[in-house]
Amino acid sequence: EALAGKKVRTIEGISTNGGLHPLQQALIDRGAIQCGFCIPGMVMSGVALLGRNPDPSVNQIKEALRLNLCRCGGYLKIIEAVQLAAQAIAGKRTPVPRPSYGGRLVGVSVPDKEAEEKVRGQLTFADDMYLEGMLYGKVLWAVHPHAEVLSIDTTGAEAMPGVACVLTAKDVPGRKGFGMMVPNQPVLCDTRVRFLGDGLALVFAESVEEAEAAVAAIRVEYRPLEVVGSPQQGMRPEAPRLHEEGNIARHVLRNVGDIERGLREADVVVEGDFTTPFVEHAYLEPETGLGVPAPEGRVAVCCPTQMPFENRAQIAASLALAEDQVRVVSTPLGGGFGGKIDITTQIWVAMGAL
C-alpha cells in the first residue's frame, strides 16, 4: 500500500541505451571507487539528489549521502564526483576521453579494472554467489561469554524439515582448532565457550528459514564461568586459565643495541605504560563463504579473504586433507583492512560441502 502510485527505480534504470549515468562516470573519472561495496548505494543516493537538486552544495551532498557508509577511502572523492556529475548534466563539463597509456602502467593513473562493474552494481561478492540446489548454513552461537558446555542436543534440529545435516565438534575430522599464531580457536566448541562469537553447531538446510529454525531447536546446557574481561585481568595470577597453556599467546621482547648505554647517554628518559586502543576493521561486507564439493574428496571454498594460501592450510588441517585437495578462491572484498586474513566461515562451509 505504501508503494501504491509510486515508482521504484533501481540502478539498472538510471541510464539510457546501456551507457553510464554521469554520476557513475564521474565516480570512475575521479578515482572515487575502491572496494566498490558501498558504491551502488552511493550512486542511487547521488542520482536521487541530482534529480531534485541539479546544483547541490557540498553540505547538501553530505546530507544526501549521510546514510551511505564508506570504509575504504572516505567521502571526499565521492562528493567531488557528485559535483562533477552535476556539471556534466548541466552541460558545463564534457566527457573526459579515456587516456591511452601506450602499454605503460607504472607512474600513470589508470582506472580500476572492475570500476564499471562496481558503479553498475554488477560485481559479484561472495554473498551474491548462489548455485542451483545449494544448501544454506547457519551457526549456533554461544550465549555466554565464558561457560562450560555440559551437553549439546541436536536431535530436534536433525528431524526438522529441509535439514540436510547438523554438525558439531565431533564432526571435525582433523585439527580441532585454527589460528595463525596459536591454533587454539575451536572450529566448533564442545566443552567450553570463551566469547559470544564461539560457534557450537552448524545447520545446513534447503532454505535460510529452515536453517534458522533448526538452529533454534538445538538445546545446549551451560555452566557459566567467570569472565575474563580485559588483557590486564587475564595476566593476573588469579585469573581463570582460558587455555591449558595459560592466557598469554605470545610474549615478545625486542631489544636493539645497548639499551643500558642508551639510557645512560640519553638527554631525556621517558618511562611509562603505553597502550593502544582496540580498533575493529569495520568493513561493510558481511562474513560469508561458499563451499563446493569436488571429485575425489576435494573441496573448493569461495570467500572474501586477504590470505588464501593461509586459509587453505588451515582448512586442510581441520579437514584432515592434503593442501592440494583444498582450493580457496578469493572473491572481491567489500573492504578488508587486514580484517579478512584469518578464518571465519571457511572451515564451516568446507565441512558442510564434504
GROMACS .gro file of C-alpha atoms in nm:
model
  354
    1GLU     CA    1   0.000   0.000   0.000
    2ALA     CA    2   0.283   0.241   0.080
    3LEU     CA    3   0.413   0.200  -0.275
    4ALA     CA    4   0.076   0.249  -0.446
    5GLY     CA    5   0.115   0.503  -0.726
    6LYS     CA    6   0.489   0.520  -0.672
    7LYS     CA    7   0.780   0.424  -0.897
    8VAL     CA    8   1.069   0.205  -0.786
    9ARG     CA    9   1.392   0.292  -0.961
   10THR     CA   10   1.690   0.059  -0.943
   11ILE     CA   11   2.048   0.106  -1.053
   12GLU     CA   12   1.965  -0.073  -1.378
   13GLY     CA   13   1.721   0.205  -1.470
   14ILE     CA   14   1.927   0.519  -1.415
   15SER     CA   15   2.091   0.536  -1.757
   16THR     CA   16   1.972   0.507  -2.116
   17ASN     CA   17   2.095   0.296  -2.406
   18GLY     CA   18   2.313   0.087  -2.178
   19GLY     CA   19   2.553   0.372  -2.106
   20LEU     CA   20   2.666   0.505  -1.773
   21HIS     CA   21   2.486   0.778  -1.582
   22PRO     CA   22   2.703   1.091  -1.547
   23LEU     CA   23   2.748   1.015  -1.176
   24GLN     CA   24   2.867   0.663  -1.249
   25GLN     CA   25   3.118   0.800  -1.499
   26ALA     CA   26   3.228   1.075  -1.260
   27LEU     CA   27   3.295   0.820  -0.985
   28ILE     CA   28   3.527   0.636  -1.225
   29ASP     CA   29   3.696   0.952  -1.356
   30ARG     CA   30   3.753   1.092  -1.008
   31GLY     CA   31   3.903   0.766  -0.879
   32ALA     CA   32   3.639   0.754  -0.607
   33ILE     CA   33   3.593   0.376  -0.618
   34GLN     CA   34   3.789   0.135  -0.402
   35CYS     CA   35   3.634  -0.195  -0.290
   36GLY     CA   36   3.303  -0.098  -0.452
   37PHE     CA   37   3.074  -0.243  -0.186
   38CYS     CA   38   2.917   0.093  -0.098
   39ILE     CA   39   2.919   0.237  -0.448
   40PRO     CA   40   2.577   0.122  -0.582
   41GLY     CA   41   2.411   0.283  -0.279
   42MET     CA   42   2.615   0.598  -0.328
   43VAL     CA   43   2.510   0.606  -0.692
   44MET     CA   44   2.140   0.577  -0.611
   45SER     CA   45   2.151   0.841  -0.335
   46GLY     CA   46   2.353   1.075  -0.558
   47VAL     CA   47   2.123   1.029  -0.858
   48ALA     CA   48   1.818   1.095  -0.639
   49LEU     CA   49   1.980   1.414  -0.510
   50LEU     CA   50   2.067   1.538  -0.860
   51GLY     CA   51   1.711   1.465  -0.972
   52ARG     CA   52   1.565   1.703  -0.717
   53ASN     CA   53   1.855   1.947  -0.693
   54PRO     CA   54   2.067   1.982  -1.007
   55ASP     CA   55   2.322   2.213  -0.842
   56PRO     CA   56   2.373   2.092  -0.484
   57SER     CA   57   2.617   2.247  -0.240
   58VAL     CA   58   2.878   2.039  -0.061
   59ASN     CA   59   2.666   2.038   0.255
   60GLN     CA   60   2.360   1.926   0.059
   61ILE     CA   61   2.564   1.640  -0.094
   62LYS     CA   62   2.686   1.538   0.251
   63GLU     CA   63   2.330   1.538   0.381
   64ALA     CA   64   2.209   1.327   0.087
   65LEU     CA   65   2.485   1.070   0.141
   66ARG     CA   66   2.484   1.068   0.521
   67LEU     CA   67   2.316   0.726   0.546
   68ASN     CA   68   2.556   0.570   0.293
   69LEU     CA   69   2.862   0.434   0.471
   70CYS     CA   70   3.206   0.400   0.313
   71ARG     CA   71   3.503   0.249   0.496
   72CYS     CA   72   3.776   0.237   0.229
   73GLY     CA   73   3.873   0.585   0.125
   74GLY     CA   74   3.634   0.828   0.284
   75TYR     CA   75   3.390   1.060   0.115
   76LEU     CA   76   3.593   1.344  -0.038
   77LYS     CA   77   3.626   1.200  -0.389
   78ILE     CA   78   3.268   1.072  -0.382
   79ILE     CA   79   3.145   1.424  -0.303
   80GLU     CA   80   3.365   1.562  -0.580
   81ALA     CA   81   3.218   1.303  -0.820
   82VAL     CA   82   2.864   1.427  -0.742
   83GLN     CA   83   2.981   1.781  -0.818
   84LEU     CA   84   3.136   1.670  -1.148
   85ALA     CA   85   2.818   1.485  -1.241
   86ALA     CA   86   2.612   1.797  -1.173
   87GLN     CA   87   2.837   1.992  -1.409
   88ALA     CA   88   2.808   1.723  -1.676
   89ILE     CA   89   2.427   1.714  -1.652
   90ALA     CA   90   2.417   2.094  -1.682
   91GLY     CA   91   2.637   2.079  -1.992
   92LYS     CA   92   2.923   2.258  -1.816
   93ARG     CA   93   3.161   1.964  -1.844
   94THR     CA   94   3.234   1.747  -2.143
   95PRO     CA   95   3.312   1.378  -2.102
   96VAL     CA   96   3.676   1.305  -2.033
   97PRO     CA   97   3.822   1.082  -2.307
   98ARG     CA   98   3.976   0.762  -2.179
   99PRO     CA   99   4.354   0.816  -2.198
  100SER     CA  100   4.581   0.588  -2.395
  101TYR     CA  101   4.863   0.455  -2.182
  102GLY     CA  102   5.071   0.304  -2.459
  103GLY     CA  103   5.124  -0.007  -2.252
  104ARG     CA  104   5.263   0.187  -1.956
  105LEU     CA  105   5.116   0.112  -1.614
  106VAL     CA  106   5.388   0.246  -1.384
  107GLY     CA  107   5.377   0.614  -1.300
  108VAL     CA  108   5.036   0.678  -1.454
  109SER     CA  109   4.687   0.681  -1.305
  110VAL     CA  110   4.472   0.405  -1.451
  111PRO     CA  111   4.105   0.329  -1.379
  112ASP     CA  112   4.010   0.036  -1.160
  113LYS     CA  113   3.970  -0.258  -1.398
  114GLU     CA  114   3.641  -0.350  -1.223
  115ALA     CA  115   3.519   0.009  -1.193
  116GLU     CA  116   3.232  -0.023  -1.439
  117GLU     CA  117   3.106  -0.339  -1.271
  118LYS     CA  118   3.118  -0.161  -0.937
  119VAL     CA  119   2.927   0.150  -1.045
  120ARG     CA  120   2.665  -0.071  -1.213
  121GLY     CA  121   2.627  -0.288  -0.901
  122GLN     CA  122   2.733  -0.593  -1.101
  123LEU     CA  123   3.048  -0.700  -0.918
  124THR     CA  124   2.993  -1.043  -0.763
  125PHE     CA  125   3.077  -1.056  -0.394
  126ALA     CA  126   3.071  -1.384  -0.200
  127ASP     CA  127   2.719  -1.325  -0.069
  128ASP     CA  128   2.599  -1.282  -0.429
  129MET     CA  129   2.706  -1.636  -0.522
  130TYR     CA  130   2.420  -1.885  -0.547
  131LEU     CA  131   2.435  -2.231  -0.701
  132GLU     CA  132   2.136  -2.438  -0.807
  133GLY     CA  133   2.029  -2.669  -0.529
  134MET     CA  134   2.277  -2.534  -0.278
  135LEU     CA  135   2.225  -2.562   0.096
  136TYR     CA  136   2.223  -2.269   0.339
  137GLY     CA  137   2.425  -2.277   0.658
  138LYS     CA  138   2.357  -2.115   0.992
  139VAL     CA  139   2.562  -2.119   1.312
  140LEU     CA  140   2.453  -2.175   1.669
  141TRP     CA  141   2.642  -1.908   1.865
  142ALA     CA  142   2.736  -1.914   2.231
  143VAL     CA  143   2.501  -1.725   2.463
  144HIS     CA  144   2.759  -1.684   2.741
  145PRO     CA  145   3.098  -1.512   2.708
  146HIS     CA  146   3.258  -1.785   2.921
  147ALA     CA  147   3.095  -2.112   3.018
  148GLU     CA  148   3.143  -2.486   3.043
  149VAL     CA  149   2.933  -2.676   2.788
  150LEU     CA  150   2.763  -2.962   2.968
  151SER     CA  151   2.560  -3.101   2.677
  152ILE     CA  152   2.453  -3.027   2.319
  153ASP     CA  153   2.132  -3.191   2.194
  154THR     CA  154   2.085  -3.169   1.817
  155THR     CA  155   1.819  -3.442   1.777
  156GLY     CA  156   1.533  -3.195   1.740
  157ALA     CA  157   1.716  -2.996   1.475
  158GLU     CA  158   1.813  -3.306   1.278
  159ALA     CA  159   1.447  -3.406   1.242
  160MET     CA  160   1.324  -3.070   1.117
  161PRO     CA  161   1.206  -3.013   0.757
  162GLY     CA  162   1.468  -2.930   0.497
  163VAL     CA  163   1.766  -3.008   0.720
  164ALA     CA  164   2.046  -3.191   0.540
  165CYS     CA  165   2.292  -3.216   0.827
  166VAL     CA  166   2.379  -3.080   1.169
  167LEU     CA  167   2.750  -3.069   1.253
  168THR     CA  168   2.922  -3.034   1.590
  169ALA     CA  169   3.281  -3.061   1.716
  170LYS     CA  170   3.274  -3.440   1.685
  171ASP     CA  171   3.234  -3.399   1.309
  172VAL     CA  172   3.562  -3.208   1.268
  173PRO     CA  173   3.781  -3.480   1.114
  174GLY     CA  174   4.121  -3.316   1.168
  175ARG     CA  175   4.271  -3.045   1.386
  176LYS     CA  176   4.002  -2.911   1.617
  177GLY     CA  177   4.134  -2.555   1.631
  178PHE     CA  178   4.257  -2.283   1.397
  179GLY     CA  179   4.459  -1.964   1.420
  180MET     CA  180   4.775  -1.831   1.257
  181MET     CA  181   4.983  -1.776   1.569
  182VAL     CA  182   4.832  -2.037   1.802
  183PRO     CA  183   4.568  -2.272   1.655
  184ASN     CA  184   4.352  -2.281   1.966
  185GLN     CA  185   4.033  -2.117   1.838
  186PRO     CA  186   3.788  -2.411   1.823
  187VAL     CA  187   3.631  -2.483   1.487
  188LEU     CA  188   3.325  -2.576   1.693
  189CYS     CA  189   3.316  -2.576   2.074
  190ASP     CA  190   3.226  -2.891   2.265
  191THR     CA  191   3.336  -2.845   2.627
  192ARG     CA  192   3.380  -2.471   2.671
  193VAL     CA  193   3.296  -2.134   2.514
  194ARG     CA  194   3.518  -1.832   2.563
  195PHE     CA  195   3.333  -1.550   2.388
  196LEU     CA  196   2.998  -1.475   2.230
  197GLY     CA  197   3.141  -1.535   1.883
  198ASP     CA  198   3.210  -1.902   1.953
  199GLY     CA  199   3.014  -2.146   1.739
  200LEU     CA  200   2.880  -2.474   1.879
  201ALA     CA  201   2.693  -2.627   1.586
  202LEU     CA  202   2.625  -2.582   1.216
  203VAL     CA  203   2.300  -2.647   1.037
  204PHE     CA  204   2.281  -2.688   0.660
  205ALA     CA  205   1.929  -2.685   0.516
  206GLU     CA  206   1.740  -2.623   0.194
  207SER     CA  207   1.647  -2.266   0.290
  208VAL     CA  208   1.771  -1.994   0.521
  209GLU     CA  209   1.446  -2.006   0.716
  210GLU     CA  210   1.470  -2.383   0.770
  211ALA     CA  211   1.833  -2.350   0.881
  212GLU     CA  212   1.744  -2.075   1.128
  213ALA     CA  213   1.452  -2.276   1.268
  214ALA     CA  214   1.676  -2.579   1.316
  215VAL     CA  215   1.943  -2.375   1.493
  216ALA     CA  216   1.677  -2.250   1.733
  217ALA     CA  217   1.583  -2.612   1.808
  218ILE     CA  218   1.931  -2.710   1.932
  219ARG     CA  219   1.949  -2.737   2.309
  220VAL     CA  220   2.270  -2.651   2.497
  221GLU     CA  221   2.323  -2.681   2.870
  222TYR     CA  222   2.584  -2.443   3.014
  223ARG     CA  223   2.757  -2.377   3.342
  224PRO     CA  224   2.860  -2.009   3.337
  225LEU     CA  225   3.220  -1.933   3.437
  226GLU     CA  226   3.398  -1.618   3.549
  227VAL     CA  227   3.450  -1.378   3.260
  228VAL     CA  228   3.798  -1.250   3.179
  229GLY     CA  229   3.713  -0.905   3.054
  230SER     CA  230   4.049  -0.749   2.969
  231PRO     CA  231   4.411  -0.837   2.888
  232GLN     CA  232   4.514  -0.686   3.220
  233GLN     CA  233   4.277  -0.916   3.410
  234GLY     CA  234   4.391  -1.213   3.203
  235MET     CA  235   4.755  -1.160   3.307
  236ARG     CA  236   4.682  -1.164   3.679
  237PRO     CA  237   4.798  -1.481   3.858
  238GLU     CA  238   4.450  -1.546   3.996
  239ALA     CA  239   4.275  -1.509   3.659
  240PRO     CA  240   4.092  -1.814   3.520
  241ARG     CA  241   4.305  -2.004   3.270
  242LEU     CA  242   4.129  -1.973   2.935
  243HIS     CA  243   4.360  -2.230   2.774
  244GLU     CA  244   4.568  -2.513   2.913
  245GLU     CA  245   4.889  -2.328   2.827
  246GLY     CA  246   4.765  -2.013   3.002
  247ASN     CA  247   4.635  -1.676   2.894
  248ILE     CA  248   4.936  -1.533   2.712
  249ALA     CA  249   4.952  -1.631   2.346
  250ARG     CA  250   5.300  -1.492   2.295
  251HIS     CA  251   5.548  -1.275   2.484
  252VAL     CA  252   5.776  -1.071   2.259
  253LEU     CA  253   6.083  -0.890   2.397
  254ARG     CA  254   6.260  -0.675   2.137
  255ASN     CA  255   6.591  -0.504   2.216
  256VAL     CA  256   6.805  -0.320   1.960
  257GLY     CA  257   7.155  -0.207   2.052
  258ASP     CA  258   7.294  -0.145   2.400
  259ILE     CA  259   6.984  -0.049   2.598
  260GLU     CA  260   7.164   0.038   2.922
  261ARG     CA  261   7.416   0.258   2.745
  262GLY     CA  262   7.141   0.431   2.554
  263LEU     CA  263   6.958   0.510   2.878
  264ARG     CA  264   7.278   0.642   3.040
  265GLU     CA  265   7.365   0.870   2.747
  266ALA     CA  266   7.014   0.991   2.670
  267ASP     CA  267   6.934   1.357   2.732
  268VAL     CA  268   6.581   1.264   2.834
  269VAL     CA  269   6.433   0.931   2.950
  270VAL     CA  270   6.056   0.891   2.945
  271GLU     CA  271   5.910   0.592   3.125
  272GLY     CA  272   5.551   0.480   3.145
  273ASP     CA  273   5.288   0.229   3.047
  274PHE     CA  274   5.169   0.281   2.691
  275THR     CA  275   4.853   0.133   2.547
  276THR     CA  276   4.684   0.135   2.210
  277PRO     CA  277   4.305   0.134   2.166
  278PHE     CA  278   4.103  -0.155   2.035
  279VAL     CA  279   4.024  -0.080   1.670
  280GLU     CA  280   3.793  -0.302   1.466
  281HIS     CA  281   3.845  -0.313   1.090
  282ALA     CA  282   3.471  -0.247   1.040
  283TYR     CA  283   3.447  -0.339   0.672
  284LEU     CA  284   3.094  -0.327   0.530
  285GLU     CA  285   3.077  -0.671   0.370
  286PRO     CA  286   2.942  -0.946   0.598
  287GLU     CA  287   3.143  -1.262   0.652
  288THR     CA  288   3.023  -1.542   0.429
  289GLY     CA  289   3.154  -1.827   0.220
  290LEU     CA  290   3.055  -2.090  -0.034
  291GLY     CA  291   3.178  -2.449  -0.016
  292VAL     CA  292   3.161  -2.672  -0.323
  293PRO     CA  293   3.243  -3.044  -0.316
  294ALA     CA  294   3.481  -3.162  -0.586
  295PRO     CA  295   3.574  -3.511  -0.715
  296GLU     CA  296   3.789  -3.748  -0.508
  297GLY     CA  297   3.707  -3.586  -0.174
  298ARG     CA  298   3.833  -3.244  -0.272
  299VAL     CA  299   3.662  -2.918  -0.183
  300ALA     CA  300   3.660  -2.561  -0.314
  301VAL     CA  301   3.588  -2.262  -0.091
  302CYS     CA  302   3.493  -1.921  -0.229
  303CYS     CA  303   3.530  -1.648   0.031
  304PRO     CA  304   3.642  -1.287   0.080
  305THR     CA  305   3.996  -1.339   0.208
  306GLN     CA  306   4.322  -1.149   0.201
  307MET     CA  307   4.524  -1.466   0.266
  308PRO     CA  308   4.401  -1.756   0.051
  309PHE     CA  309   4.706  -1.978   0.098
  310GLU     CA  310   4.697  -1.947   0.477
  311ASN     CA  311   4.323  -2.019   0.462
  312ARG     CA  312   4.392  -2.328   0.254
  313ALA     CA  313   4.645  -2.457   0.507
  314GLN     CA  314   4.407  -2.413   0.798
  315ILE     CA  315   4.108  -2.565   0.616
  316ALA     CA  316   4.317  -2.866   0.515
  317ALA     CA  317   4.444  -2.918   0.871
  318SER     CA  318   4.094  -2.921   1.020
  319LEU     CA  319   3.950  -3.140   0.745
  320ALA     CA  320   4.244  -3.385   0.760
  321LEU     CA  321   4.314  -3.326   0.391
  322ALA     CA  322   4.630  -3.261   0.196
  323GLU     CA  323   4.655  -2.897   0.093
  324ASP     CA  324   4.631  -2.988  -0.275
  325GLN     CA  325   4.282  -3.125  -0.203
  326VAL     CA  326   4.161  -2.779  -0.099
  327ARG     CA  327   4.110  -2.486  -0.335
  328VAL     CA  328   4.045  -2.136  -0.200
  329VAL     CA  329   3.904  -1.875  -0.438
  330SER     CA  330   3.940  -1.521  -0.309
  331THR     CA  331   3.627  -1.328  -0.406
  332PRO     CA  332   3.619  -0.946  -0.432
  333LEU     CA  333   3.646  -0.791  -0.089
  334GLY     CA  334   3.387  -0.548   0.038
  335GLY     CA  335   3.659  -0.390   0.250
  336GLY     CA  336   3.920  -0.574   0.450
  337PHE     CA  337   4.198  -0.359   0.600
  338GLY     CA  338   4.369  -0.668   0.741
  339GLY     CA  339   4.046  -0.797   0.894
  340LYS     CA  340   3.995  -1.072   0.636
  341ILE     CA  341   4.313  -1.267   0.697
  342ASP     CA  342   4.210  -1.536   0.943
  343ILE     CA  343   3.935  -1.796   0.934
  344THR     CA  344   3.567  -1.713   0.976
  345THR     CA  345   3.329  -1.926   0.767
  346GLN     CA  346   3.585  -2.110   0.555
  347ILE     CA  347   3.621  -2.434   0.754
  348TRP     CA  348   3.247  -2.445   0.821
  349VAL     CA  349   3.139  -2.427   0.458
  350ALA     CA  350   3.407  -2.680   0.360
  351MET     CA  351   3.279  -2.921   0.626
  352GLY     CA  352   2.924  -2.873   0.504
  353ALA     CA  353   3.020  -2.932   0.143
  354LEU     CA  354   3.205  -3.253   0.222
   0.00000   0.00000   0.00000
